[in-house]
Short mmCIF file of C-alpha atoms and ligand atoms in Angstrom, two decimals:
data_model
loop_
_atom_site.label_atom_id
_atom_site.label_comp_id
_atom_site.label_asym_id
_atom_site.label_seq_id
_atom_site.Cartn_x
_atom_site.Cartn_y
_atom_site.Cartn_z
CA UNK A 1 0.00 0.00 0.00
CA UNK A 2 3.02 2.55 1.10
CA UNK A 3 5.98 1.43 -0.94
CA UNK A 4 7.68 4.42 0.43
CA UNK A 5 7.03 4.03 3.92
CA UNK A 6 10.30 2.09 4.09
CA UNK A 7 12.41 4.78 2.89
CA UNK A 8 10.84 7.10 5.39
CA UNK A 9 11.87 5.31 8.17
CA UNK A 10 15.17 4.80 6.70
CA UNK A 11 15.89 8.57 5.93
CA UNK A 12 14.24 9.61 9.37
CA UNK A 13 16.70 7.45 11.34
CA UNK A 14 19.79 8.64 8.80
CA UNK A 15 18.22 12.34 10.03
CA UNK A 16 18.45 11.19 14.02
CA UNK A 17 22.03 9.73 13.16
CA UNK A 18 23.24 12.70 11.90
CA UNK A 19 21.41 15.18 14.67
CA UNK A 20 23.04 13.33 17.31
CA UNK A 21 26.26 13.51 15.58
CA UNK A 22 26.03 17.53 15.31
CA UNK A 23 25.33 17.87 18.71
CA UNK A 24 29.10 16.43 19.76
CA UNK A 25 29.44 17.28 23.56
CA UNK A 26 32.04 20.48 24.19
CA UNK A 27 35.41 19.61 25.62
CA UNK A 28 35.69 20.48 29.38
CA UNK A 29 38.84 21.44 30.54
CA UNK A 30 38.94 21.08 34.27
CA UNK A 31 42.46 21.40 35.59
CA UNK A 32 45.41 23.20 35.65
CA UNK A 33 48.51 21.86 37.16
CA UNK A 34 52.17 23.41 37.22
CA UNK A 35 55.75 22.23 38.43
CA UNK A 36 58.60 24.57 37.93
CA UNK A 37 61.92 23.40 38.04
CA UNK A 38 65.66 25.00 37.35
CA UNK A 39 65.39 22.97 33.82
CA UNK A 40 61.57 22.49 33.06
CA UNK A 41 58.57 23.94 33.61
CA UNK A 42 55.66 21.54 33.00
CA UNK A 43 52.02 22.52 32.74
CA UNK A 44 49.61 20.25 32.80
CA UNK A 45 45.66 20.55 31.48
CA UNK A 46 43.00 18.04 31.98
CA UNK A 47 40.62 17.35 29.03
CA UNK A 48 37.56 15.89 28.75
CA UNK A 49 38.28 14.20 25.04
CA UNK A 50 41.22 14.77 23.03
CA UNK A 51 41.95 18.00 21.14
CA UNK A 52 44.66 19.41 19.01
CA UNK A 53 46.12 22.18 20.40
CA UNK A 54 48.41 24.94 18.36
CA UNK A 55 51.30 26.36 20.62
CA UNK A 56 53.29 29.72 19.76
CA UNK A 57 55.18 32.14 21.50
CA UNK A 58 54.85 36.13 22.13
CA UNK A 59 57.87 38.49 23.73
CA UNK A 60 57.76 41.98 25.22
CA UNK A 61 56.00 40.71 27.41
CA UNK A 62 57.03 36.52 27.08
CA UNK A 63 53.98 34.81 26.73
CA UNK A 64 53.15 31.23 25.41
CA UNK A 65 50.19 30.89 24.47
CA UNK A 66 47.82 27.41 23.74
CA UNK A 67 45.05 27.80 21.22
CA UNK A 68 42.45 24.88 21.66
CA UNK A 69 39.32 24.24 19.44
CA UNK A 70 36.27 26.24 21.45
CA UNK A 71 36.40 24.37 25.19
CA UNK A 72 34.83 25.29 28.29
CA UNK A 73 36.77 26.62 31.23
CA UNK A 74 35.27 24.57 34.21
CA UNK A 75 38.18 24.60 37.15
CA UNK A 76 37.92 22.15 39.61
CA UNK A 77 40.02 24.21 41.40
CA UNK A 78 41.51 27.87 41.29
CA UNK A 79 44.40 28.24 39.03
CA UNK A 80 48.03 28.18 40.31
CA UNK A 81 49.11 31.71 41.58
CA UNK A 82 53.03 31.74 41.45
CA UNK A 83 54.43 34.00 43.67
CA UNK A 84 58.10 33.25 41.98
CA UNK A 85 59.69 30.70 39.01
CA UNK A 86 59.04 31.68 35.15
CA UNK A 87 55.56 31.61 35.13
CA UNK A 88 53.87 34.81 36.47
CA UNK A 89 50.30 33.84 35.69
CA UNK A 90 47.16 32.48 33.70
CA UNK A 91 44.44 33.89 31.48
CA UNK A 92 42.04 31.83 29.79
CA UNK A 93 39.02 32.40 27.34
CA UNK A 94 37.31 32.75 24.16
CA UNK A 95 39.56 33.81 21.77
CA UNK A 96 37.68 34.03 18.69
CA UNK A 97 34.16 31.54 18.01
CA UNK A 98 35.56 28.01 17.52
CA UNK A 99 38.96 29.09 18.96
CA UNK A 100 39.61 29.51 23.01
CA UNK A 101 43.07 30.76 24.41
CA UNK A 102 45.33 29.88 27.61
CA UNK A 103 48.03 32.47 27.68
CA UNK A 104 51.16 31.81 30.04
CA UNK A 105 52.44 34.84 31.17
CA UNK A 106 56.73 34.30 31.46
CA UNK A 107 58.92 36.23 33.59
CA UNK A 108 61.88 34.98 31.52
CA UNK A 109 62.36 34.08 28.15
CA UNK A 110 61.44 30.04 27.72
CA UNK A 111 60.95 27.69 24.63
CA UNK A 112 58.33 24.87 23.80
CA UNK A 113 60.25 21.92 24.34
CA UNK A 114 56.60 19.70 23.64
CA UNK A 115 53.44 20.44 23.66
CA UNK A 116 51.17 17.10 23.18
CA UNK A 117 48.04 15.57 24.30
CA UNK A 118 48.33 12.23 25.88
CA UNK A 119 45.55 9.51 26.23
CA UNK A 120 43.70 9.02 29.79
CA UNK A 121 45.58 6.44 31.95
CA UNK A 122 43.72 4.83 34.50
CA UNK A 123 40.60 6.66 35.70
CA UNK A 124 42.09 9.88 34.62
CA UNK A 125 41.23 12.49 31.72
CA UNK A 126 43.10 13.35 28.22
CA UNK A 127 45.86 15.03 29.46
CA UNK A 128 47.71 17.84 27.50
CA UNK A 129 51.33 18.30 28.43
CA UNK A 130 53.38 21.56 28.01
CA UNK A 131 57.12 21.75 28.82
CA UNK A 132 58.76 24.99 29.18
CA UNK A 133 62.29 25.32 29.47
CA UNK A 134 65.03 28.66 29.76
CA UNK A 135 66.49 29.80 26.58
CA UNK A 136 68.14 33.28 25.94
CA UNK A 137 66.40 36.30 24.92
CA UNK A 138 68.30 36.00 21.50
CA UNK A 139 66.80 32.58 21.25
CA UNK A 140 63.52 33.33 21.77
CA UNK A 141 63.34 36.30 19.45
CA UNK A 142 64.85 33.88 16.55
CA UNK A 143 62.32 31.27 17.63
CA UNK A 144 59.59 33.67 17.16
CA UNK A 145 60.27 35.14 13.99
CA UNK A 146 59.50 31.79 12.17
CA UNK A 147 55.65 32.63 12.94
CA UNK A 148 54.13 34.46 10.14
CA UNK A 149 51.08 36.34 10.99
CA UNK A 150 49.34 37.90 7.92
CA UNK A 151 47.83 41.38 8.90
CA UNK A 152 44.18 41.81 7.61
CA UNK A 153 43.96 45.20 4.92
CA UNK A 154 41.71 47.19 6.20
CA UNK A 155 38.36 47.90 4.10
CA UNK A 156 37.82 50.59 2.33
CA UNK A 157 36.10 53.27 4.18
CA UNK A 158 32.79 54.57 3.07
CA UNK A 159 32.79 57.87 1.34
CA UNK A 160 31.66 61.06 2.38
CA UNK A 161 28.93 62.55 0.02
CA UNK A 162 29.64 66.20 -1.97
CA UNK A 163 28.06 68.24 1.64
CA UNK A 164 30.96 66.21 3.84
CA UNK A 165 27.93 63.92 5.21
CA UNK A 166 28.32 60.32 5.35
CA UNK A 167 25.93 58.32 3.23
CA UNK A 168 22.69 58.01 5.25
CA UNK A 169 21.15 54.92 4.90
CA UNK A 170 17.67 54.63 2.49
CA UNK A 171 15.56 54.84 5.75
CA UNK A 172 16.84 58.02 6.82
CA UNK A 173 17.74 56.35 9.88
CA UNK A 174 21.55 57.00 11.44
CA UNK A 175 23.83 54.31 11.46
CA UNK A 176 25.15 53.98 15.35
CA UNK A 177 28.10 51.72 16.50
CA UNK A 178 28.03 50.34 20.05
CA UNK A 179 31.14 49.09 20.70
CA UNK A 180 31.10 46.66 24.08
CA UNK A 181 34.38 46.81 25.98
CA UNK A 182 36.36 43.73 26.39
CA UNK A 183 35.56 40.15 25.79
CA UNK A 184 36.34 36.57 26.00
CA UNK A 185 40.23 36.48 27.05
CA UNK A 186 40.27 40.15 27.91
CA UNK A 187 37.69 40.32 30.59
CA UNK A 188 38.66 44.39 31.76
CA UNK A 189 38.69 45.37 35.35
CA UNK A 190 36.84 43.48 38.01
CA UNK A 191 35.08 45.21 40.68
CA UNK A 192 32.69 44.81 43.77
CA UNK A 193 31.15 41.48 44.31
CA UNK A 194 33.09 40.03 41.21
CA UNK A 195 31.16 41.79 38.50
CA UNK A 196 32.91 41.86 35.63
CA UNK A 197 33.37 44.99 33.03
CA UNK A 198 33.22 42.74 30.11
CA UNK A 199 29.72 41.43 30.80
CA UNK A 200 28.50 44.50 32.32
CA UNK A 201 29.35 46.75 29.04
CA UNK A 202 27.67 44.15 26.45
CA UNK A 203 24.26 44.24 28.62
CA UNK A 204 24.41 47.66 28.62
CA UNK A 205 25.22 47.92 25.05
CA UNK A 206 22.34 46.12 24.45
CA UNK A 207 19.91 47.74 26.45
CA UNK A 208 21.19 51.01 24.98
CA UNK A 209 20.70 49.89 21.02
CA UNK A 210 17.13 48.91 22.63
CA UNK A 211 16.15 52.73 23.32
CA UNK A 212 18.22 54.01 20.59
CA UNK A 213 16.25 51.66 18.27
CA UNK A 214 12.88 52.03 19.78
CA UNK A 215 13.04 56.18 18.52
CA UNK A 216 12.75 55.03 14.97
CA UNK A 217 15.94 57.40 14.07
CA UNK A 218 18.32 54.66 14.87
CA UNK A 219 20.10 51.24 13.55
CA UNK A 220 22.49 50.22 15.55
CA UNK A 221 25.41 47.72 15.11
CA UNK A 222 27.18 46.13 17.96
CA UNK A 223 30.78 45.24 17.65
CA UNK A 224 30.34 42.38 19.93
CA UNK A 225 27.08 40.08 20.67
CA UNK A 226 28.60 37.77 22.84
CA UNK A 227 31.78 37.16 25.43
CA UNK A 228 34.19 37.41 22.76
CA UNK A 229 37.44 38.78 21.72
CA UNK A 230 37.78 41.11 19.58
CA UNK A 231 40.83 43.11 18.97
CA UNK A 232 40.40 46.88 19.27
CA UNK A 233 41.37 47.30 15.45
CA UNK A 234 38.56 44.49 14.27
CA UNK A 235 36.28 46.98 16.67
CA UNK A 236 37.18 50.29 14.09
CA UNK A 237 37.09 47.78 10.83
CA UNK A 238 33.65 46.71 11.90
CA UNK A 239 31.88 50.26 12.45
CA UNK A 240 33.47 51.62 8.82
CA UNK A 241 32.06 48.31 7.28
CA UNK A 242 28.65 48.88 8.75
CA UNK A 243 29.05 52.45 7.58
CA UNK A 244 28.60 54.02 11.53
CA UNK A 245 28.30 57.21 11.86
CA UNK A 246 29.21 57.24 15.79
CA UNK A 247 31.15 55.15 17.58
CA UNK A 248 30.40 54.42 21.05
CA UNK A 249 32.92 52.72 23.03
CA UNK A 250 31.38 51.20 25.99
CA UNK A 251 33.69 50.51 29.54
CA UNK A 252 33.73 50.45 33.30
CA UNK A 253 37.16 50.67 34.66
CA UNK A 254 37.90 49.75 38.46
CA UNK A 255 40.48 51.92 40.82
CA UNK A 256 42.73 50.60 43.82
CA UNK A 257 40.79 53.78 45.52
CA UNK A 258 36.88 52.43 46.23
CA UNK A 259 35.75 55.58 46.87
CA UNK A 260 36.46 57.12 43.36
CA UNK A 261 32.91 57.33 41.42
CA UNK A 262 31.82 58.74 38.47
CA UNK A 263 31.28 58.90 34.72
CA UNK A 264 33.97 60.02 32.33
CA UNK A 265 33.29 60.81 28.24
CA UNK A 266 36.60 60.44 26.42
CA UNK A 267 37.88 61.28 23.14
CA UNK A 268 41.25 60.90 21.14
CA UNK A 269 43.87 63.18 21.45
CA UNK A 270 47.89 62.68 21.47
CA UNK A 271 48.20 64.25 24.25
CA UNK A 272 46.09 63.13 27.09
CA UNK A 273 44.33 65.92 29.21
CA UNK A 274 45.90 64.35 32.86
CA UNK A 275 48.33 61.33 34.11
CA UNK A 276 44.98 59.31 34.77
CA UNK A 277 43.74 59.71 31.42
CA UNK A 278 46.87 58.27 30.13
CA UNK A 279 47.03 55.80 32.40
CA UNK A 280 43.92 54.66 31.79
CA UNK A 281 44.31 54.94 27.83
CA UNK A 282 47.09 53.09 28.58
CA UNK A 283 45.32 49.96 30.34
CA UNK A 284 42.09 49.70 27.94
CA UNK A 285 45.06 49.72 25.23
CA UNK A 286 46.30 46.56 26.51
CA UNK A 287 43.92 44.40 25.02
CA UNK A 288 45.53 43.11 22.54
CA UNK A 289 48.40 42.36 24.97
CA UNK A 290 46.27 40.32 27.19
CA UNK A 291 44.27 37.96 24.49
CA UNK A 292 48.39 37.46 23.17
CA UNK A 293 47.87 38.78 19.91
CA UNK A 294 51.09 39.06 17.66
CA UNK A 295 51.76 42.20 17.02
CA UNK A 296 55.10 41.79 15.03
CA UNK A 297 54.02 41.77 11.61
CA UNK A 298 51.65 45.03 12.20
CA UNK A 299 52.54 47.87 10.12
CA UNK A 300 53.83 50.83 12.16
CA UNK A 301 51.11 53.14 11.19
CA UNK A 302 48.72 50.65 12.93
CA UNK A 303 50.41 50.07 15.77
CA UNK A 304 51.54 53.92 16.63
CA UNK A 305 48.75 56.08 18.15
CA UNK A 306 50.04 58.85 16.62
CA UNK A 307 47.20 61.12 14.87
CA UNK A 308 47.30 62.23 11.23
CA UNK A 309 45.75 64.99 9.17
CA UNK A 310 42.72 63.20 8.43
CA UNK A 311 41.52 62.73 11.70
CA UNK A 312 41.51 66.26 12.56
CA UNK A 313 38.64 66.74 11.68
CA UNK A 314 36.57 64.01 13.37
CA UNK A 315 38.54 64.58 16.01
CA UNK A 316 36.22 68.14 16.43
CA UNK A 317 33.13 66.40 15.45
CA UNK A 318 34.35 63.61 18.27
CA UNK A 319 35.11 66.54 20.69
CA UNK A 320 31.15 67.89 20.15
CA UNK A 321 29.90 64.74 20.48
CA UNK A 322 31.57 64.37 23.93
CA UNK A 323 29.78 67.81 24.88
CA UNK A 324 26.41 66.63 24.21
CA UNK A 325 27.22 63.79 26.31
CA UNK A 326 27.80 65.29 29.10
CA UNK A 327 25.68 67.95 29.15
CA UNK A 328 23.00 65.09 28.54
CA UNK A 329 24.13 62.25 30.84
CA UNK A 330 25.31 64.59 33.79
CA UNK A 331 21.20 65.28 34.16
CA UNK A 332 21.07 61.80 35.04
CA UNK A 333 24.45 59.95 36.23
CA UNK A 334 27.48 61.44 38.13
CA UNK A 335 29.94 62.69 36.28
CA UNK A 336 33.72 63.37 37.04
CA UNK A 337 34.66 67.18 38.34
CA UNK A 338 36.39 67.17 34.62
CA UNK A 339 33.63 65.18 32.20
CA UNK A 340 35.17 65.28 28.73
CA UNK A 341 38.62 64.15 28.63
CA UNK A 342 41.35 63.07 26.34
CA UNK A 343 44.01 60.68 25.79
CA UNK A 344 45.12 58.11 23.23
CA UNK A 345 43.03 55.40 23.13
CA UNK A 346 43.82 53.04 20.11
CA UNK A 347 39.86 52.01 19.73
CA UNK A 348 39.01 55.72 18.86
CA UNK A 349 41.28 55.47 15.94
CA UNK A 350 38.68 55.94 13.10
CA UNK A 351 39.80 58.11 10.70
CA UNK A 352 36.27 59.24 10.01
CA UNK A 353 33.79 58.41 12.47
CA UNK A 354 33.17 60.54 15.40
CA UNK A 355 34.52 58.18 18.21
CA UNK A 356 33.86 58.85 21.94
CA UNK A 357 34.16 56.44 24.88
CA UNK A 358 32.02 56.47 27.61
CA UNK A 359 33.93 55.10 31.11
CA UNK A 360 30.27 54.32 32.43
CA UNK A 361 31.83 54.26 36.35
CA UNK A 362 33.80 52.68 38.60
CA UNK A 363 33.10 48.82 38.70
CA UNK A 364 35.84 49.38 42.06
CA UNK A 365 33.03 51.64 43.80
CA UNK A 366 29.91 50.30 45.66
CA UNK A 367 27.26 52.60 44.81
CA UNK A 368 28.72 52.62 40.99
CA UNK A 369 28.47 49.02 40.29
CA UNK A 370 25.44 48.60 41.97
CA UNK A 371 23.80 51.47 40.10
CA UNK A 372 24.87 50.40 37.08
CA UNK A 373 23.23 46.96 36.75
CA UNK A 374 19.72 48.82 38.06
CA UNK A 375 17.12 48.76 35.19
CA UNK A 376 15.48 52.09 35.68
CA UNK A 377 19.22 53.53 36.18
CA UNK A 378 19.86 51.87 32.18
CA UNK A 379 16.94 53.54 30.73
CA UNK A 380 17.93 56.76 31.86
CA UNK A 381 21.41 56.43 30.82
CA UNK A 382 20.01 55.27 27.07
CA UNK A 383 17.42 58.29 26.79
CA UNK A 384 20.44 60.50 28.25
CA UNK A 385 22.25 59.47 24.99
CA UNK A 386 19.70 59.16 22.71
CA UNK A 387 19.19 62.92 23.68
CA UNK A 388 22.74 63.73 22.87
CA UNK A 389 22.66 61.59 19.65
CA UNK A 390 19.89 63.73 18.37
CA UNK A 391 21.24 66.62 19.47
CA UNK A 392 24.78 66.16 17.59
CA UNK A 393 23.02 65.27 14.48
CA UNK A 394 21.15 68.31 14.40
CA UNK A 395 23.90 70.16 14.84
CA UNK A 396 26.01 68.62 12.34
CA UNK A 397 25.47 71.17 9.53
CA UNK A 398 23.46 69.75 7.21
CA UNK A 399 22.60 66.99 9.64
CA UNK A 400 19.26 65.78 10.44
CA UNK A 401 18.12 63.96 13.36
CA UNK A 402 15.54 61.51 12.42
ZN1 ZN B 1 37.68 48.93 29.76
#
């Protein structure tokens, strides 16, 4: 009666077969074990199935760093703090999708002397093994310079129209870049009851492209969607793709002093407005340095923060987009004595967006941090800057908000 009914049965368990297959359980790795000695520094991870890892090496600072398929991070117990031997420390996260990171921080030049993964033996896990051992500094520079990073050409920007406007998109709504601080192996500063800046700056991102979204004058594009990294160049390289017209960097530093609170707007300059504006240009700059990115093969003009003719101009249009800010957001949030300040942060680096980054407050300071994950305290912080969104716009001559 059904000649086919065979076949369906056949194809529908060839369809379960391959479902099940898909859904291949994630590799756990659970441990971390190291044993320094004058000769060899092993470190030991414990897997939950066997995975190929890729080893390389970073200087200035010495790093080694292990790049596993995507794994999950689930310690059995804290990670090894050593107070003294080559290894100063640990970091550990998503490096890009598919790819996580453990970066060993050196205090000393060392070389990969292996770097396998060994079957479990009895009752234990898939081990991997690394061994570390002392070379010179010579050494490990001519070791390194056999790795051959390829750096990514940057897109071509979008071009301004005949009035000095950027193209506006067909529905006359303004393209807005919200650009999350931090991610995966760079999780920023940590601050009162463990909150981290890296997950507090995406939620707020995306509350904020909620408001700016629900005025009908705004599309906004998020340089980051989930906990992961994303080096501070991809972050620039992303807004001119999506054509932004503002760039909103999004972070929540933390101080050794808990009773420092406040907001801060920011904008580039090369020369920073105070020695905590550098310094803190300086530490969100570090990103790239913490994730153990190579930066060898970058070309200088990447690299240097130095500012050229072009920017100039954004660099005013940044400077009154900071002043709406704060004139906006200091109706509704604290803001430092000094709101608007400068320094050299690599992330504003657009050549031709308006670029300004909000430090939302001090993840270090009680009433900050627990502000800043309040509801009702987001949604006046998003119609604070849709206010000075609009506001810019309209002033931009020839500009139209909405
Ligand atoms: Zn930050």
């Amino acid at each position: 009666m059904y000649p086919n009914r065979w076949w369906f049965w056949a194809s529908a368990l060839i369809l379960a077969w391959l479902l099940a297959g898909s859904a291949v359980a994630q590799t756990v790795v659970s441990r971390l074990n190291l044993v320094s000695g004058p000769e060899r520094t092993r470190i030991t991870l414990d897997l939950s199935q066997k995975v190929e890892p890729h080893t390389f090496l970073l200087a200035d600072p010495y790093r080694a760093v292990v790049d596993l398929p995507q794994v999950a991070f689930r310690w059995a117990e804290a990670l090894p703090t050593p107070a003294g031997g080559p290894v100063a420390g640990f970091r550990h996260g998503q490096f890009k999708p598919g790819t996580s990171r453990l970066v060993v921080d050196l205090r000393q030049p060392m070389q990969i002397v292996q770097a396998q993964v060994l079957p479990p033996g009895s009752g234990q896990s898939w081990r991997m093994v690394l061994d570390l051992a002392p070379i010179t500094r010579d050494a490990f520079l001519a070791a390194i310079g056999t790795s051959s990073a390829t750096a990514a050409v940057p897109p071509k920007p979008p071009q301004p129209t005949q009035d000095g406007q950027m193209p506006r998109r067909s529905d006359g709504r303004r393209t807005v870049i919200l650009d999350p601080g931090h991610g995966g192996i760079d999780p920023g500063a940590t601050g009162v009851g463990g909150i981290r800046e890296k997950a507090l700056t995406l939620e707020i991102a995306q509350d904020l492209k909620r408001v700016l979204e629900a005025s009908g004058r705004y599309h906004v594009v998020l340089t980051r969607t989930d906990d992961s990294f994303i080096r501070l160049r991809e972050r620039i390289q992303i807004a001119r793709q999506a054509q932004g017209e503002i760039f909103l960097s999004l972070h929540a530093d933390a101080l050794a002093d808990t009773n420092f609170r406040g907001m801060t707007i920011y904008t580039l300059s090369d020369k920073a407005s105070d020695a905590e504006a550098e310094a803190l240009a300086q530490r969100e700059n570090k990103a790239e340095l913490i994730a153990g990115v190579d930066l060898t093969d970058e070309s200088p003009e990447v690299a240097s923060i130095l500012i050229d003719l072009a920017q100039r101009e954004t660099m005013n249009l940044s400077a009154r987009l900071a002043g709406h800010l704060v004139q906006e957001l200091s109706k509704e949030a604290q803001l430092l004595r000094n709101g608007h300040r400068f320094a050299g942060f690599a992330v504003l680096k657009a050549p031709d967006i308006p670029s300004a980054l909000v430090e939302l407050g001090y993840l270090s300071n009680r009433q900050d941090s627990q502000q800043l994950v309040q509801p009702a305290y987001r949604r006046r912080l998003g119609q604070a800057i849709l206010r000075s969104l609009d506001q810019f716009f309209k002033s931009r001559p020839g500009g139209r908000a909405g």
